[in-house]
Protein backbone atom coordinates (compact mmCIF):
# COMPACT_ATOMS: atom_id res chain seq x y z
CA MET A 1 3.38 -29.15 -7.65
CA VAL A 2 4.99 -29.15 -4.20
CA LYS A 3 2.43 -28.73 -1.45
CA THR A 4 3.16 -25.81 0.87
CA GLU A 5 2.45 -26.36 4.54
CA LEU A 6 0.34 -23.59 6.04
CA GLU A 7 0.63 -22.01 9.44
CA LYS A 8 -1.75 -19.69 11.29
CA PHE A 9 -0.05 -16.75 12.96
CA CYS A 10 -1.82 -14.87 15.75
CA ILE A 11 -1.50 -11.19 16.62
CA GLU A 12 -2.71 -11.13 20.20
CA ASP A 13 -3.84 -7.52 20.45
CA CYS A 14 -5.43 -6.28 17.24
CA GLU A 15 -6.54 -2.85 18.49
CA ASP A 16 -3.94 -1.52 16.08
CA PHE A 17 -4.28 -4.32 13.53
CA SER A 18 -7.51 -4.03 11.57
CA PRO A 19 -7.39 -5.78 8.17
CA ALA A 20 -10.31 -3.70 6.92
CA ALA A 21 -8.64 -0.42 7.93
CA ILE A 22 -5.25 -1.51 6.57
CA PHE A 23 -6.47 -2.78 3.21
CA GLU A 24 -9.26 -0.28 2.53
CA CYS A 25 -7.34 2.96 3.08
CA GLY A 26 -5.89 3.24 -0.42
CA GLN A 27 -2.36 2.03 0.21
CA ALA A 28 -2.52 -1.44 -1.42
CA PHE A 29 -4.49 -2.91 -4.30
CA ARG A 30 -4.11 -6.69 -4.10
CA TRP A 31 -6.21 -7.63 -1.07
CA ASN A 32 -9.88 -8.57 -1.35
CA ALA A 33 -12.38 -9.54 1.33
CA ASP A 34 -14.95 -12.31 1.21
CA GLU A 35 -18.42 -12.12 2.77
CA ASN A 36 -16.90 -12.92 6.18
CA GLY A 37 -14.35 -10.13 6.08
CA ILE A 38 -11.44 -12.48 5.45
CA TYR A 39 -8.91 -10.88 3.11
CA THR A 40 -6.94 -12.88 0.57
CA GLY A 41 -3.90 -11.40 -1.09
CA ILE A 42 -0.29 -11.84 -2.00
CA ALA A 43 2.88 -9.90 -1.21
CA TYR A 44 6.50 -10.65 -2.05
CA GLY A 45 5.23 -13.69 -3.93
CA VAL A 46 3.64 -15.20 -0.79
CA PRO A 47 -0.16 -15.61 -0.54
CA ALA A 48 -2.09 -15.24 2.69
CA ARG A 49 -5.49 -14.90 4.29
CA VAL A 50 -5.82 -12.20 6.93
CA TRP A 51 -8.66 -11.50 9.33
CA ALA A 52 -9.61 -10.31 12.82
CA GLU A 53 -11.68 -12.33 15.25
CA ASN A 54 -12.46 -12.02 18.98
CA GLY A 55 -9.98 -9.22 19.52
CA LYS A 56 -7.12 -10.99 17.77
CA GLY A 57 -5.61 -10.80 14.29
CA TYR A 58 -4.76 -13.86 12.21
CA ILE A 59 -2.56 -14.51 9.19
CA LEU A 60 -2.82 -17.87 7.44
CA SER A 61 0.15 -18.36 5.15
CA ALA A 62 3.14 -20.53 4.33
CA GLU A 63 4.98 -22.06 7.23
CA GLY A 64 7.74 -19.70 8.38
CA SER A 65 6.45 -16.74 6.38
CA PHE A 66 5.52 -14.69 9.45
CA SER A 67 9.16 -13.94 10.20
CA SER A 68 10.29 -13.84 6.57
CA VAL A 69 7.47 -11.68 5.14
CA TRP A 70 4.52 -10.66 7.27
CA HIS A 71 6.22 -9.25 10.38
CA ASP A 72 7.94 -6.57 8.30
CA TYR A 73 5.15 -6.19 5.73
CA PHE A 74 2.65 -5.23 8.44
CA ASP A 75 5.27 -3.14 10.30
CA LEU A 76 4.58 -5.13 13.46
CA GLU A 77 7.71 -3.95 15.24
CA ARG A 78 6.27 -0.44 15.57
CA ASP A 79 3.98 0.60 18.44
CA TYR A 80 1.06 2.22 16.60
CA SER A 81 -0.82 2.90 19.82
CA ALA A 82 1.97 5.22 20.93
CA LEU A 83 2.09 6.84 17.48
CA ARG A 84 -1.67 7.47 17.54
CA SER A 85 -1.35 9.10 20.94
CA GLU A 86 1.39 11.36 19.66
CA ILE A 87 -0.58 12.44 16.58
CA SER A 88 -3.68 12.93 18.73
CA ARG A 89 -1.89 15.70 20.59
CA GLU A 90 -3.01 17.74 17.61
CA ALA A 91 -6.49 17.82 19.17
CA VAL A 92 -8.34 18.40 15.90
CA LEU A 93 -7.05 15.03 14.61
CA ALA A 94 -8.05 13.01 17.68
CA PRO A 95 -11.36 11.85 16.11
CA ALA A 96 -9.56 10.75 12.93
CA CYS A 97 -6.95 8.85 14.93
CA GLU A 98 -9.66 7.08 16.90
CA PHE A 99 -11.67 6.34 13.74
CA GLY A 100 -8.57 5.00 11.97
CA LYS A 101 -7.46 2.82 14.86
CA GLY A 102 -6.08 -0.37 13.33
CA ILE A 103 -4.38 1.21 10.30
CA ARG A 104 -0.77 0.21 9.78
CA ILE A 105 1.52 1.48 7.02
CA LEU A 106 2.43 -1.52 4.85
CA ARG A 107 6.02 -2.03 3.80
CA GLN A 108 5.39 -2.99 0.21
CA GLU A 109 7.87 -4.19 -2.40
CA PRO A 110 9.30 -1.01 -4.00
CA TRP A 111 8.81 -1.97 -7.66
CA GLU A 112 5.22 -3.07 -7.02
CA ALA A 113 4.54 0.23 -5.24
CA LEU A 114 6.06 2.30 -8.06
CA CYS A 115 4.15 0.47 -10.78
CA SER A 116 0.86 0.40 -8.85
CA PHE A 117 0.92 4.11 -8.03
CA ILE A 118 1.80 5.03 -11.61
CA ILE A 119 -1.40 3.17 -12.48
CA SER A 120 -3.25 5.01 -9.68
CA GLN A 121 -2.89 8.53 -11.10
CA CYS A 122 -6.22 10.13 -12.00
CA ASN A 123 -7.91 6.81 -11.27
CA ASN A 124 -10.32 5.29 -8.76
CA ILE A 125 -9.53 2.34 -6.49
CA PRO A 126 -11.74 -0.32 -8.20
CA ARG A 127 -10.24 0.51 -11.59
CA ILE A 128 -6.69 0.59 -10.20
CA LYS A 129 -7.23 -2.85 -8.69
CA GLY A 130 -8.61 -4.13 -11.98
CA ILE A 131 -5.62 -2.92 -14.01
CA VAL A 132 -3.12 -4.23 -11.46
CA GLU A 133 -4.83 -7.63 -11.48
CA LYS A 134 -4.77 -7.78 -15.28
CA LEU A 135 -1.05 -7.05 -15.22
CA CYS A 136 -0.48 -9.86 -12.70
CA HIS A 137 -2.51 -12.31 -14.80
CA LEU A 138 -0.61 -11.26 -17.89
CA CYS A 139 2.94 -11.86 -16.69
CA GLY A 140 2.97 -12.83 -13.01
CA ASP A 141 3.48 -16.36 -11.72
CA GLU A 142 0.41 -18.47 -11.00
CA ILE A 143 0.02 -19.83 -7.47
CA ASP A 144 -2.65 -22.20 -6.16
CA PHE A 145 -3.60 -21.14 -2.63
CA MET A 146 -6.29 -23.05 -0.77
CA GLY A 147 -8.03 -23.90 -4.04
CA GLU A 148 -7.86 -20.32 -5.29
CA ARG A 149 -5.72 -19.25 -8.24
CA LEU A 150 -3.59 -16.21 -7.43
CA TYR A 151 -0.87 -14.40 -9.37
CA THR A 152 2.31 -12.79 -8.11
CA PHE A 153 3.11 -9.21 -9.00
CA PRO A 154 5.42 -9.52 -12.05
CA ASP A 155 9.00 -8.37 -11.75
CA ALA A 156 10.16 -5.41 -13.83
CA LYS A 157 11.91 -7.59 -16.43
CA ASN A 158 8.68 -9.42 -17.25
CA VAL A 159 6.75 -6.16 -17.55
CA ALA A 160 9.48 -4.63 -19.70
CA ARG A 161 9.07 -7.49 -22.18
CA LEU A 162 5.38 -6.78 -22.80
CA SER A 163 4.47 -5.76 -26.33
CA GLU A 164 2.42 -2.67 -27.11
CA LYS A 165 -0.57 -4.91 -27.83
CA GLU A 166 -0.21 -6.67 -24.47
CA LEU A 167 0.06 -3.33 -22.69
CA ASP A 168 -3.07 -2.15 -24.50
CA SER A 169 -4.93 -5.16 -23.08
CA LEU A 170 -4.51 -3.67 -19.60
CA ARG A 171 -6.74 -0.76 -20.62
CA ALA A 172 -4.50 1.52 -18.62
CA GLY A 173 -4.67 4.31 -21.21
CA TYR A 174 -1.83 6.83 -21.25
CA ARG A 175 -0.37 5.17 -18.13
CA ALA A 176 0.77 2.14 -20.17
CA ALA A 177 3.72 4.05 -21.62
CA TYR A 178 4.80 5.12 -18.13
CA ILE A 179 4.49 1.55 -16.83
CA SER A 180 6.67 0.27 -19.66
CA GLU A 181 9.30 2.97 -19.25
CA ALA A 182 9.53 2.46 -15.49
CA ALA A 183 9.79 -1.31 -15.95
CA ARG A 184 12.65 -0.95 -18.42
CA GLY A 185 14.46 1.43 -16.07
CA VAL A 186 14.14 -0.86 -13.06
CA ALA A 187 15.06 -3.91 -15.17
CA ASP A 188 18.23 -2.37 -16.61
CA GLY A 189 19.26 -0.72 -13.34
CA SER A 190 18.97 2.89 -14.47
CA ILE A 191 16.23 3.23 -11.83
CA ASP A 192 17.75 1.87 -8.61
CA LEU A 193 14.93 1.75 -6.08
CA GLN A 194 17.15 0.37 -3.31
CA HIS A 195 19.48 3.34 -3.74
CA ILE A 196 16.55 5.76 -3.78
CA MET A 197 15.27 4.13 -0.58
CA SER A 198 18.60 4.85 1.12
CA LEU A 199 18.40 8.58 0.40
CA PRO A 200 16.88 11.25 2.68
CA THR A 201 13.22 11.74 1.83
CA LEU A 202 13.56 15.00 -0.13
CA ASP A 203 16.41 13.59 -2.22
CA ALA A 204 14.49 10.36 -2.80
CA LYS A 205 11.48 12.39 -3.89
CA ARG A 206 13.55 14.36 -6.39
CA GLU A 207 14.79 11.09 -7.90
CA LEU A 208 11.24 9.79 -8.27
CA LEU A 209 9.97 13.05 -9.75
CA SER A 210 12.54 12.72 -12.52
CA LEU A 211 10.72 9.60 -13.80
CA SER A 212 8.12 9.83 -16.57
CA GLY A 213 4.59 9.69 -15.24
CA VAL A 214 5.59 10.38 -11.63
CA GLY A 215 4.23 13.59 -10.14
CA GLU A 216 3.98 14.86 -6.57
CA LYS A 217 1.19 12.54 -5.46
CA VAL A 218 2.60 9.37 -7.03
CA ALA A 219 6.09 10.11 -5.72
CA SER A 220 4.78 10.67 -2.19
CA CYS A 221 2.77 7.42 -2.28
CA VAL A 222 5.82 5.46 -3.44
CA LEU A 223 7.91 7.06 -0.71
CA LEU A 224 5.38 6.23 2.01
CA PHE A 225 4.10 2.83 0.96
CA GLY A 226 7.06 1.38 -0.94
CA LEU A 227 10.21 3.01 0.43
CA GLY A 228 9.32 3.27 4.12
CA LYS A 229 9.48 7.07 4.32
CA LEU A 230 6.95 7.83 7.08
CA ASP A 231 7.52 11.57 6.72
CA ALA A 232 5.99 11.55 3.20
CA PHE A 233 2.51 13.08 2.88
CA PRO A 234 0.57 12.25 -0.32
CA VAL A 235 -2.07 14.79 -1.30
CA ASP A 236 -4.95 13.99 -3.66
CA VAL A 237 -8.50 15.30 -3.99
CA TRP A 238 -9.60 13.56 -0.78
CA MET A 239 -6.64 14.96 1.14
CA LYS A 240 -7.34 18.49 -0.06
CA LYS A 241 -10.84 18.08 1.37
CA ALA A 242 -9.42 16.61 4.58
CA ILE A 243 -6.91 19.42 5.05
CA LYS A 244 -9.65 22.00 4.63
CA PHE A 245 -11.99 20.05 6.94
CA PHE A 246 -9.46 19.70 9.76
CA PHE A 247 -7.36 22.85 9.40
CA GLY A 248 -9.47 25.31 7.44
CA GLU A 249 -8.39 27.55 4.61
CA GLY A 250 -4.87 28.85 4.30
CA LYS A 251 -1.40 27.43 4.04
CA PHE A 252 -0.94 23.95 5.50
CA ASP A 253 2.49 22.57 6.38
CA TYR A 254 2.49 18.81 6.90
CA SER A 255 6.01 18.97 8.39
CA ARG A 256 4.23 19.83 11.65
CA PHE A 257 3.83 16.03 12.04
CA GLY A 258 7.53 15.32 11.53
CA ASN A 259 8.35 11.67 10.93
CA LEU A 260 4.70 10.72 11.52
CA ALA A 261 3.32 12.77 8.63
CA GLY A 262 2.47 9.70 6.55
CA LEU A 263 0.51 8.05 9.34
CA ALA A 264 -1.33 11.30 10.10
CA GLN A 265 -2.17 11.45 6.39
CA GLN A 266 -3.67 7.96 6.49
CA TYR A 267 -5.86 8.79 9.50
CA MET A 268 -7.09 11.96 7.78
CA PHE A 269 -7.65 10.24 4.42
CA HIS A 270 -9.49 7.26 5.94
CA TYR A 271 -11.70 9.49 8.07
CA MET A 272 -12.59 11.79 5.21
CA ARG A 273 -13.52 8.96 2.81
CA ASN A 274 -15.60 7.03 5.34
CA ARG A 275 -17.11 9.49 7.81
CA LYS A 276 -20.87 9.68 7.96
């Protein structure tokens, strides 16, 4: 095995880079914290440890991976402080924006996002993470990272090859058939996620909604977390509570937030799940 040289990357101002806020707000399922709050995970086949300390953020990963993976993955080009200020103009959301300071919208690999959010439907986060991890163990590539055994998220071709018995071992229930069908579509090119990503958001959403097992919430999550559509606004049970909490009864139009709807959604969701 070729030894990979590691490099520690520093994010000087982590006011808008909180690993706990980023990884615990329901947008990703492959990052886990140790007792010291250091998160270990893997994205685009590259493992890393991520943490905050003394007002700075740190990413420990393969040499050169900051520019090739993590800069885009953590959306570090975008000024989230300015975005928070803009969303906070809606005064009722100011507490949620302050509470969610440090959240960033991850730019996840599109196939991983599609598969993971198909698994997420009518499911809770611990169980979603468990099913996703089983899938990675089943047909992902094994990587040794700092003495820890990690597994990459399997590509669609590997998932498409799984037998019915292997899919049953995931204990994903009715979602297994949707996982398999989506994998076959991505593998044979009939589902072209790069093309869908290039479409305007409403057109991209229509394409996703045509897939088996993809409803409004799953499509919106894939748009926001896998296809970079920041104007997508996923709504689940928590968001229905949040909308009522912040805006009361009656019709709610998320387009009021324009291209920042997805970030506003994350602030609302995070606040509602964690407020005392």
